[in-house]
Tab-separated table of C-alpha atoms in Angstrom:
chain	number	residue	atom	x	y	z
E	761	MET	CA	-19.714	-9.280	186.098
E	762	THR	CA	-21.246	-12.665	186.799
E	763	ASP	CA	-24.497	-13.411	185.181
E	764	SER	CA	-26.475	-13.211	188.445
E	765	SER	CA	-24.841	-9.968	189.420
E	766	LEU	CA	-25.622	-8.531	185.968
E	767	VAL	CA	-29.228	-9.636	186.358
E	768	GLN	CA	-29.426	-8.036	189.785
E	769	GLN	CA	-27.964	-4.783	188.378
E	770	GLU	CA	-30.551	-4.723	185.612
E	771	GLU	CA	-33.387	-5.804	187.874
E	772	ALA	CA	-32.605	-2.934	190.343
E	773	ASP	CA	-32.689	-0.446	187.402
E	774	ILE	CA	-35.980	-1.986	186.212
E	775	LEU	CA	-37.489	-1.697	189.631
E	776	ARG	CA	-36.370	1.931	189.832
E	777	GLN	CA	-38.363	2.560	186.574
E	778	ALA	CA	-41.351	0.874	188.179
E	779	ALA	CA	-41.213	3.121	191.135
E	780	ASP	CA	-40.887	6.148	188.957
E	781	TRP	CA	-43.950	5.130	186.902
E	782	LYS	CA	-45.929	4.459	190.045
E	783	ALA	CA	-44.950	7.862	191.399
E	784	GLN	CA	-46.315	9.412	188.207
E	785	GLY	CA	-49.667	7.893	188.985
E	786	ARG	CA	-49.526	5.061	186.433
E	787	SER	CA	-50.793	1.578	186.999
E	788	VAL	CA	-47.872	-0.811	187.191
E	789	ALA	CA	-47.444	-4.519	187.137
E	790	ILE	CA	-44.290	-6.488	187.858
E	791	ALA	CA	-43.540	-9.949	186.284
E	792	THR	CA	-40.636	-11.976	187.696
E	793	VAL	CA	-39.182	-15.200	186.546
E	794	VAL	CA	-39.266	-17.399	189.619
E	795	SER	CA	-38.102	-20.705	188.276
E	796	THR	CA	-36.785	-22.197	185.043
E	797	TRP	CA	-36.202	-25.675	183.540
E	798	GLY	CA	-34.116	-26.625	180.656
E	799	SER	CA	-32.609	-23.861	178.620
E	800	ALA	CA	-34.763	-21.057	179.644
E	801	PRO	CA	-33.673	-17.736	178.209
E	802	ARG	CA	-33.683	-15.674	181.340
E	803	PRO	CA	-32.609	-16.784	184.850
E	804	ALA	CA	-34.775	-16.594	188.064
E	805	GLY	CA	-34.979	-13.034	189.243
E	806	SER	CA	-35.393	-11.494	185.750
E	807	GLN	CA	-38.241	-9.016	185.707
E	808	LEU	CA	-40.446	-7.246	183.280
E	809	VAL	CA	-42.334	-4.130	184.403
E	810	VAL	CA	-45.503	-3.001	182.490
E	811	ASP	CA	-47.612	0.073	182.839
E	812	GLY	CA	-51.331	0.647	181.980
E	813	GLU	CA	-50.328	1.840	178.458
E	814	MET	CA	-48.369	-1.313	177.823
E	815	ASN	CA	-45.009	0.422	178.111
E	816	MET	CA	-42.521	-2.130	179.228
E	817	ILE	CA	-38.999	-2.388	180.553
E	818	GLY	CA	-36.948	-5.505	181.142
E	819	SER	CA	-37.793	-9.019	179.998
E	820	VAL	CA	-38.714	-12.447	181.277
E	821	SER	CA	-37.911	-14.641	178.197
E	822	GLY	CA	-36.129	-12.697	175.605
E	823	GLY	CA	-39.267	-12.191	173.572
E	824	CYS	CA	-41.182	-15.430	173.299
E	825	VAL	CA	-43.758	-15.108	176.145
E	826	GLU	CA	-43.678	-11.313	176.661
E	827	SER	CA	-46.934	-10.549	174.885
E	828	ALA	CA	-48.812	-13.175	176.982
E	829	VAL	CA	-47.350	-11.828	180.117
E	830	VAL	CA	-48.289	-8.239	179.192
E	831	HIS	CA	-51.907	-9.365	178.551
E	832	GLU	CA	-52.002	-10.972	182.018
E	833	ALA	CA	-50.336	-8.050	183.586
E	834	LEU	CA	-53.045	-5.636	182.336
E	835	GLU	CA	-55.710	-7.767	183.931
E	836	ILE	CA	-53.777	-8.044	187.167
E	837	MET	CA	-53.363	-4.245	187.247
E	838	GLU	CA	-57.209	-4.128	187.412
E	839	SER	CA	-57.818	-7.066	189.767
E	840	GLY	CA	-54.977	-6.737	192.067
E	841	GLU	CA	-54.874	-10.682	192.296
E	842	PRO	CA	-51.350	-11.958	191.672
E	843	LYS	CA	-50.932	-14.889	189.365
E	844	LEU	CA	-48.208	-17.536	188.767
E	845	LEU	CA	-47.977	-18.272	185.082
E	846	GLU	CA	-46.217	-21.244	183.501
E	847	PHE	CA	-44.913	-21.260	180.017
E	848	GLY	CA	-43.333	-24.027	177.999
E	849	VAL	CA	-41.002	-22.561	175.400
E	850	SER	CA	-41.691	-24.698	172.417
E	851	ASN	CA	-38.956	-25.861	170.089
E	852	SER	CA	-40.229	-23.591	167.385
E	853	ALA	CA	-40.496	-20.586	169.680
E	854	ALA	CA	-37.116	-21.447	170.985
E	855	TRP	CA	-35.823	-21.427	167.467
E	856	ASP	CA	-37.144	-18.010	166.948
E	857	VAL	CA	-35.312	-16.616	169.848
E	858	GLY	CA	-32.119	-18.454	169.067
E	859	LEU	CA	-32.310	-21.115	171.735
E	860	ALA	CA	-30.750	-24.427	171.373
E	861	CYS	CA	-33.784	-26.319	172.676
E	862	GLY	CA	-37.013	-25.798	174.549
E	863	GLY	CA	-37.268	-24.794	178.158
E	864	LYS	CA	-39.973	-24.131	180.817
E	865	ILE	CA	-40.463	-20.958	182.942
E	866	GLN	CA	-42.737	-19.879	185.817
E	867	VAL	CA	-43.432	-16.132	185.934
E	868	PHE	CA	-45.084	-14.467	188.892
E	869	VAL	CA	-47.111	-11.438	187.987
E	870	GLU	CA	-48.264	-8.956	190.582
E	871	ARG	CA	-49.439	-5.397	190.801
E	872	LEU	CA	-47.281	-2.692	192.369
E	873	ASN	CA	-49.457	-1.186	195.094
R	45	MET	CA	-45.299	-5.838	195.442
R	46	GLN	CA	-45.881	-2.931	197.869
R	47	SER	CA	-44.279	0.451	197.036
R	48	ALA	CA	-42.724	0.485	200.489
R	49	THR	CA	-40.965	-2.708	199.743
R	50	LEU	CA	-39.614	-1.445	196.542
R	51	ALA	CA	-38.329	1.732	198.179
R	52	GLN	CA	-36.582	-0.290	200.824
R	53	ILE	CA	-34.851	-2.550	198.329
R	54	GLN	CA	-33.549	0.637	196.605
R	55	THR	CA	-32.365	2.062	199.848
R	56	ASP	CA	-30.603	-1.164	200.819
R	57	ARG	CA	-29.019	-1.342	197.338
R	58	ASP	CA	-27.792	2.216	197.609
R	59	GLY	CA	-26.289	1.312	201.095
R	60	LYS	CA	-24.607	-1.811	199.673
R	61	THR	CA	-26.713	-3.905	202.200
R	62	PRO	CA	-27.729	-7.413	200.892
R	63	VAL	CA	-31.437	-7.929	200.944
R	64	VAL	CA	-33.676	-10.821	200.018
R	65	ARG	CA	-37.271	-10.469	199.077
R	66	ALA	CA	-39.352	-13.476	200.248
R	67	LEU	CA	-42.514	-13.813	198.123
R	68	ASP	CA	-45.226	-16.352	198.870
R	69	LEU	CA	-46.176	-17.637	195.447
R	70	GLU	CA	-49.539	-18.617	196.691
R	71	ASP	CA	-50.885	-15.385	197.817
R	72	GLY	CA	-48.344	-12.786	196.845
R	73	ASN	CA	-47.408	-11.834	200.432
R	74	GLU	CA	-43.940	-10.558	200.743
R	75	HIS	CA	-41.381	-9.408	203.209
R	76	LEU	CA	-37.694	-8.440	203.220
R	77	ILE	CA	-35.069	-10.316	204.897
R	78	ARG	CA	-31.514	-8.960	205.743
R	79	PRO	CA	-29.850	-12.365	205.477
R	80	PHE	CA	-26.832	-11.427	207.594
R	81	ASP	CA	-28.267	-9.203	210.317
R	82	ASP	CA	-31.696	-10.510	211.081
R	83	ASP	CA	-32.370	-11.616	214.595
R	84	SER	CA	-34.916	-14.185	213.676
R	85	VAL	CA	-33.972	-17.776	213.223
R	86	GLY	CA	-35.441	-20.550	211.193
R	87	ALA	CA	-35.498	-22.207	207.908
R	88	LEU	CA	-36.477	-19.125	205.859
R	89	LEU	CA	-33.504	-17.091	207.205
R	90	GLN	CA	-31.185	-20.021	206.563
R	91	ALA	CA	-32.558	-20.327	202.971
R	92	ALA	CA	-32.194	-16.583	202.434
R	93	GLN	CA	-28.655	-16.684	203.609
R	94	ASN	CA	-27.921	-19.543	201.221
R	95	ALA	CA	-29.535	-17.756	198.384
R	96	ALA	CA	-27.518	-14.588	199.141
R	97	LEU	CA	-24.214	-16.448	199.425
R	98	ALA	CA	-24.897	-18.378	196.198
R	99	ASP	CA	-26.041	-15.067	194.783
R	100	LYS	CA	-28.936	-16.825	193.206
R	101	SER	CA	-32.665	-16.129	193.307
R	102	GLN	CA	-34.613	-19.298	193.799
R	103	VAL	CA	-37.799	-20.986	194.990
R	104	VAL	CA	-37.660	-22.846	198.293
R	105	GLU	CA	-40.390	-24.875	199.976
R	106	ILE	CA	-40.861	-24.169	203.614
R	107	ASP	CA	-43.798	-25.502	205.650
R	108	GLY	CA	-45.548	-26.615	202.547
R	109	LYS	CA	-45.405	-23.069	201.063
R	110	ARG	CA	-43.421	-22.190	197.919
R	111	ILE	CA	-41.459	-19.055	198.550
R	112	PHE	CA	-39.565	-17.183	196.019
R	113	LEU	CA	-36.346	-15.679	197.312
R	114	GLN	CA	-35.170	-12.736	195.257
R	115	VAL	CA	-31.564	-11.727	195.952
R	116	PHE	CA	-30.455	-8.166	195.794
R	117	ASN	CA	-26.726	-8.331	196.611
R	118	PRO	CA	-24.256	-5.432	196.555
R	119	PRO	CA	-21.621	-5.563	193.813
R	120	LEU	CA	-18.477	-7.604	194.092
R	121	ARG	CA	-15.506	-5.647	195.137
R	122	MET	CA	-11.769	-6.269	195.359
R	123	ILE	CA	-9.156	-4.402	197.415
R	124	VAL	CA	-5.665	-4.967	196.109
R	125	VAL	CA	-3.042	-3.759	198.481
R	126	GLY	CA	0.285	-3.160	196.579
R	127	ALA	CA	0.448	-1.540	193.225
R	128	VAL	CA	2.907	-4.161	192.097
R	129	HIS	CA	3.537	-6.099	188.905
R	130	ILE	CA	1.126	-8.869	189.821
R	131	SER	CA	-1.523	-6.179	190.529
R	132	GLN	CA	-1.167	-5.014	187.000
R	133	ALA	CA	-2.376	-8.441	185.743
R	134	LEU	CA	-4.808	-9.054	188.525
R	135	VAL	CA	-6.755	-5.863	188.263
R	136	PRO	CA	-7.923	-6.170	184.730
R	137	MET	CA	-8.813	-9.814	185.353
R	138	ALA	CA	-10.923	-8.960	188.470
R	139	GLN	CA	-12.624	-6.218	186.483
R	140	ILE	CA	-13.539	-8.719	183.676
R	141	ALA	CA	-14.962	-11.063	186.356
R	142	GLY	CA	-17.217	-8.290	187.646
R	143	TYR	CA	-15.334	-6.735	190.599
R	144	ASP	CA	-15.144	-3.067	191.401
R	145	VAL	CA	-11.371	-2.810	192.141
R	146	THR	CA	-9.558	-0.410	194.406
R	147	VAL	CA	-5.784	-0.468	194.464
R	148	VAL	CA	-4.212	0.676	197.791
R	149	ASP	CA	-0.473	1.765	197.887
R	150	PRO	CA	0.876	4.402	200.121
R	151	ARG	CA	4.032	4.512	197.920
R	152	ARG	CA	2.884	7.122	195.430
R	153	ALA	CA	5.427	6.018	192.863
R	154	PHE	CA	3.824	2.599	192.725
R	155	GLY	CA	0.167	3.569	193.078
R	156	SER	CA	-0.034	6.118	190.221
R	157	ASP	CA	-2.658	6.645	187.560
R	158	ILE	CA	-0.073	6.011	184.918
R	159	ARG	CA	0.466	2.458	186.080
R	160	PHE	CA	-3.253	1.825	186.715
R	161	PRO	CA	-5.214	3.825	184.226
R	162	GLY	CA	-8.996	3.846	185.022
R	163	VAL	CA	-8.659	2.251	188.363
R	164	THR	CA	-9.653	3.697	191.817
R	165	LEU	CA	-6.416	4.297	193.682
R	166	SER	CA	-5.726	5.112	197.269
R	167	ASN	CA	-2.435	6.303	198.617
R	168	ASP	CA	-3.756	6.118	202.143
R	169	TRP	CA	-2.071	3.848	204.654
R	170	PRO	CA	-3.593	0.418	204.211
R	171	ASP	CA	-5.326	0.024	207.508
R	172	VAL	CA	-7.066	3.377	207.031
R	173	ALA	CA	-7.865	2.661	203.351
R	174	VAL	CA	-9.193	-0.795	203.993
R	175	THR	CA	-11.286	0.264	206.965
R	176	GLU	CA	-12.790	3.143	205.052
R	177	LEU	CA	-13.790	0.957	202.188
R	178	LYS	CA	-15.940	-1.104	204.718
R	179	PRO	CA	-15.231	-4.571	203.244
R	180	ASP	CA	-18.349	-6.838	203.270
R	181	ARG	CA	-19.320	-10.350	202.410
R	182	ARG	CA	-18.934	-9.383	198.715
R	183	THR	CA	-15.449	-8.079	199.102
R	184	ALA	CA	-12.116	-9.851	198.522
R	185	ILE	CA	-8.917	-8.407	199.973
R	186	VAL	CA	-5.494	-9.245	198.602
R	187	THR	CA	-2.037	-8.018	199.835
R	188	LEU	CA	0.756	-8.222	197.439
R	189	THR	CA	3.655	-5.973	198.685
R	190	HIS	CA	5.605	-8.514	200.713
R	191	ASP	CA	6.335	-5.590	203.046
R	192	PRO	CA	5.051	-6.237	206.445
R	193	LYS	CA	4.946	-2.446	207.027
R	194	ILE	CA	2.243	-2.285	204.265
R	195	ASP	CA	0.747	-5.685	204.337
R	196	ASP	CA	0.264	-6.266	208.052
R	197	PRO	CA	-1.902	-3.156	208.690
R	198	ALA	CA	-4.079	-4.082	205.788
R	199	LEU	CA	-4.533	-7.621	207.134
R	200	ASN	CA	-5.356	-6.296	210.636
R	201	ALA	CA	-8.156	-4.279	209.031
R	202	ALA	CA	-9.224	-7.086	206.712
R	203	LEU	CA	-9.470	-9.626	209.549
R	204	THR	CA	-11.991	-7.411	211.457
R	205	SER	CA	-14.252	-7.271	208.393
R	206	THR	CA	-16.560	-9.931	206.923
R	207	ALA	CA	-14.642	-10.112	203.634
R	208	PHE	CA	-15.287	-13.363	201.941
R	209	TYR	CA	-11.662	-13.803	200.869
R	210	ILE	CA	-8.382	-12.511	202.293
R	211	GLY	CA	-5.136	-13.563	200.549
R	212	SER	CA	-1.570	-12.572	201.190
R	213	LEU	CA	1.510	-13.072	198.863
R	214	GLY	CA	4.553	-14.674	200.246
R	215	SER	CA	6.273	-18.006	200.651
R	216	ARG	CA	5.477	-20.504	203.262
R	217	LYS	CA	8.255	-19.120	205.421
R	218	THR	CA	7.111	-15.526	205.002
R	219	HIS	CA	3.551	-16.578	205.665
R	220	ALA	CA	4.461	-18.349	208.886
R	221	ALA	CA	6.346	-15.239	210.048
R	222	ARG	CA	3.282	-13.170	209.187
R	223	LEU	CA	1.034	-15.424	211.143
R	224	ALA	CA	3.336	-15.179	214.126
R	225	ARG	CA	3.155	-11.354	214.032
R	226	LEU	CA	-0.705	-11.625	213.681
R	227	SER	CA	-0.786	-13.997	216.641
R	228	LYS	CA	1.136	-11.476	218.746
R	229	ALA	CA	-1.224	-8.741	217.644
R	230	GLY	CA	-4.000	-10.860	219.132
R	231	PHE	CA	-5.534	-12.670	216.226
R	232	ASP	CA	-6.390	-16.264	217.166
R	233	GLU	CA	-5.969	-19.327	214.935
R	234	ALA	CA	-9.492	-19.077	213.395
R	235	ALA	CA	-8.714	-15.535	212.291
R	236	GLN	CA	-5.369	-16.549	210.940
R	237	ALA	CA	-6.966	-19.420	209.024
R	238	ARG	CA	-8.941	-16.932	207.075
R	239	ILE	CA	-5.889	-15.789	205.266
R	240	ASP	CA	-5.045	-17.662	202.072
R	241	GLY	CA	-1.340	-17.996	202.211
R	242	PRO	CA	0.642	-18.845	200.255
R	243	ILE	CA	-1.847	-17.150	198.140
R	244	GLY	CA	-3.746	-18.658	195.200
R	245	LEU	CA	-4.825	-21.894	193.817
R	246	ALA	CA	-1.929	-24.264	193.348
R	247	ILE	CA	-1.434	-24.384	189.664
R	248	GLY	CA	2.349	-23.899	189.498
R	249	ALA	CA	2.049	-20.279	188.593
R	250	LYS	CA	5.355	-18.518	187.769
R	251	SER	CA	4.982	-15.312	186.009
R	252	PRO	CA	3.002	-12.382	187.496
R	253	ALA	CA	0.097	-13.002	185.011
R	254	GLU	CA	0.022	-16.617	186.038
R	255	ILE	CA	0.038	-15.747	189.744
R	256	ALA	CA	-2.812	-13.305	189.090
R	257	ILE	CA	-4.783	-16.247	187.488
R	258	SER	CA	-4.195	-18.496	190.438
R	259	ILE	CA	-5.313	-15.735	192.869
R	260	MET	CA	-8.454	-15.075	190.751
R	261	ALA	CA	-9.202	-18.834	190.646
R	262	LYS	CA	-8.931	-19.036	194.486
R	263	ILE	CA	-11.137	-15.980	195.035
R	264	THR	CA	-13.639	-17.421	192.616
R	265	GLN	CA	-13.551	-20.739	194.629
R	266	ALA	CA	-14.116	-18.810	197.847
R	267	LEU	CA	-17.061	-16.898	196.259
R	268	ARG	CA	-18.671	-19.986	194.878
R	269	GLN	CA	-17.770	-22.779	197.302
R	270	GLY	CA	-17.221	-20.991	200.622
R	271	PRO	CA	-14.365	-19.433	202.527
R	272	VAL	CA	-10.835	-20.494	202.520
R	273	GLY	CA	-10.262	-23.173	205.191
R	274	GLU	CA	-13.895	-24.471	205.008
R	275	SER	CA	-14.861	-27.420	202.849
R	276	PRO	CA	-16.814	-26.477	199.774
R	277	ALA	CA	-20.596	-26.031	200.371
R	278	GLY	CA	-22.191	-29.478	200.075
R	279	ASP	CA	-25.663	-28.142	199.504
R	280	ALA	CA	-25.034	-26.267	196.215
R	281	PRO	CA	-28.073	-26.347	193.968
R	282	ALA	CA	-28.004	-28.948	191.321
R	283	GLY	CA	-26.493	-27.642	188.026
R	284	ASP	CA	-24.470	-25.165	189.958
R	285	ALA	CA	-20.925	-24.759	188.796
R	286	SER	CA	-19.661	-25.920	192.279
R	287	ALA	CA	-20.623	-29.460	191.362
R	288	THR	CA	-17.591	-29.494	189.001
R	289	GLY	CA	-15.388	-27.424	191.284
R	290	VAL	CA	-11.806	-28.122	191.997
R	291	LYS	CA	-11.307	-29.291	195.538
R	292	GLU	CA	-8.035	-28.317	197.020
R	293	THR	CA	-6.804	-30.749	199.558
R	294	ALA	CA	-3.209	-32.107	199.854
R	295	ASP	CA	-2.164	-29.965	196.964
R	296	ARG	CA	-1.089	-27.071	199.116
R	297	THR	CA	2.492	-28.227	199.229
R	298	THR	CA	3.030	-26.502	195.836
R	299	PRO	CA	2.051	-22.901	196.584
R	300	ALA	CA	1.070	-21.187	193.383
R	301	ALA	CA	2.844	-17.945	194.305
R	302	SER	CA	6.062	-19.400	195.542
R	303	ALA	CA	7.945	-18.057	192.575
R	304	GLY	CA	6.778	-14.518	193.509
R	305	ALA	CA	7.840	-14.808	197.056
């Protein structure tokens, strides 16, 4: 499967989980990679879904910015105000997740209403 | 995101309908676009079509707004008509490249589970089989039997679909005769031009496996750079593989599959 098709397959499953959680009455926020520069670990369209208990499924970066995104997601679950976050993946962080060099990503975080 | 939007995306996905979510990055407003059967016109629909065809979620700027287009495409599919030697090489290649493959051959001795383990097989007559599979913009159709009784009905059905690639094995002479038959059947030149024949990218392929490679290459080119007979898309995003793509021009005098014809 092509990379993008794989991503779509995965994202659809992640969104299914988001719908299930919502149906169970949980608070749910969805984070989506909308653009990338340099060697970003995950392509545009990649998603991370978080619930109010910080359960997560999916990923937006392969690990380096997830905790920051989850933190924002919890606030956005409360406020309902979506946010566009930008992260530079530093060379040291990039090293940790096995990237050849740094990259930059924009992540849109929104509440599932 | 609204739960209703999410539910609609799941429904479209289950129904193999391409859908693009347009998300305003300023205010979080969203709506869904059916890129190929939406009546509206305009820059956003055009951008959604491009994103769906390129199979690439991306940010576009329209009227000063940054809009994220998230593409949900149905899976790639390939219909191979003719459970022949070339098919035995082509099917696993297509599967590795991410295609759901169905092999159609009404001759049961050819289209058997033993020859194609783990592949969806249909022994229906090809026009019935192809029509029932409802080929769409994410479907490639290849006919490989050389037998007009089998290939022609498949092509008739293929040409009435939106399949992004239709290819038919046979020499230049065989192909000319095929086009003459299709013309008689009422298919105009534009329809005939949709058929890649002689099939495949011209790489001098000889063996069945090599011919399968040339077919797979041509299908990939059609998927990434636009249909056979059209020039490759000029507006491919920077960094896209199409920038390095092979352009086929005068090379068609050495048909890849001539040895198999």
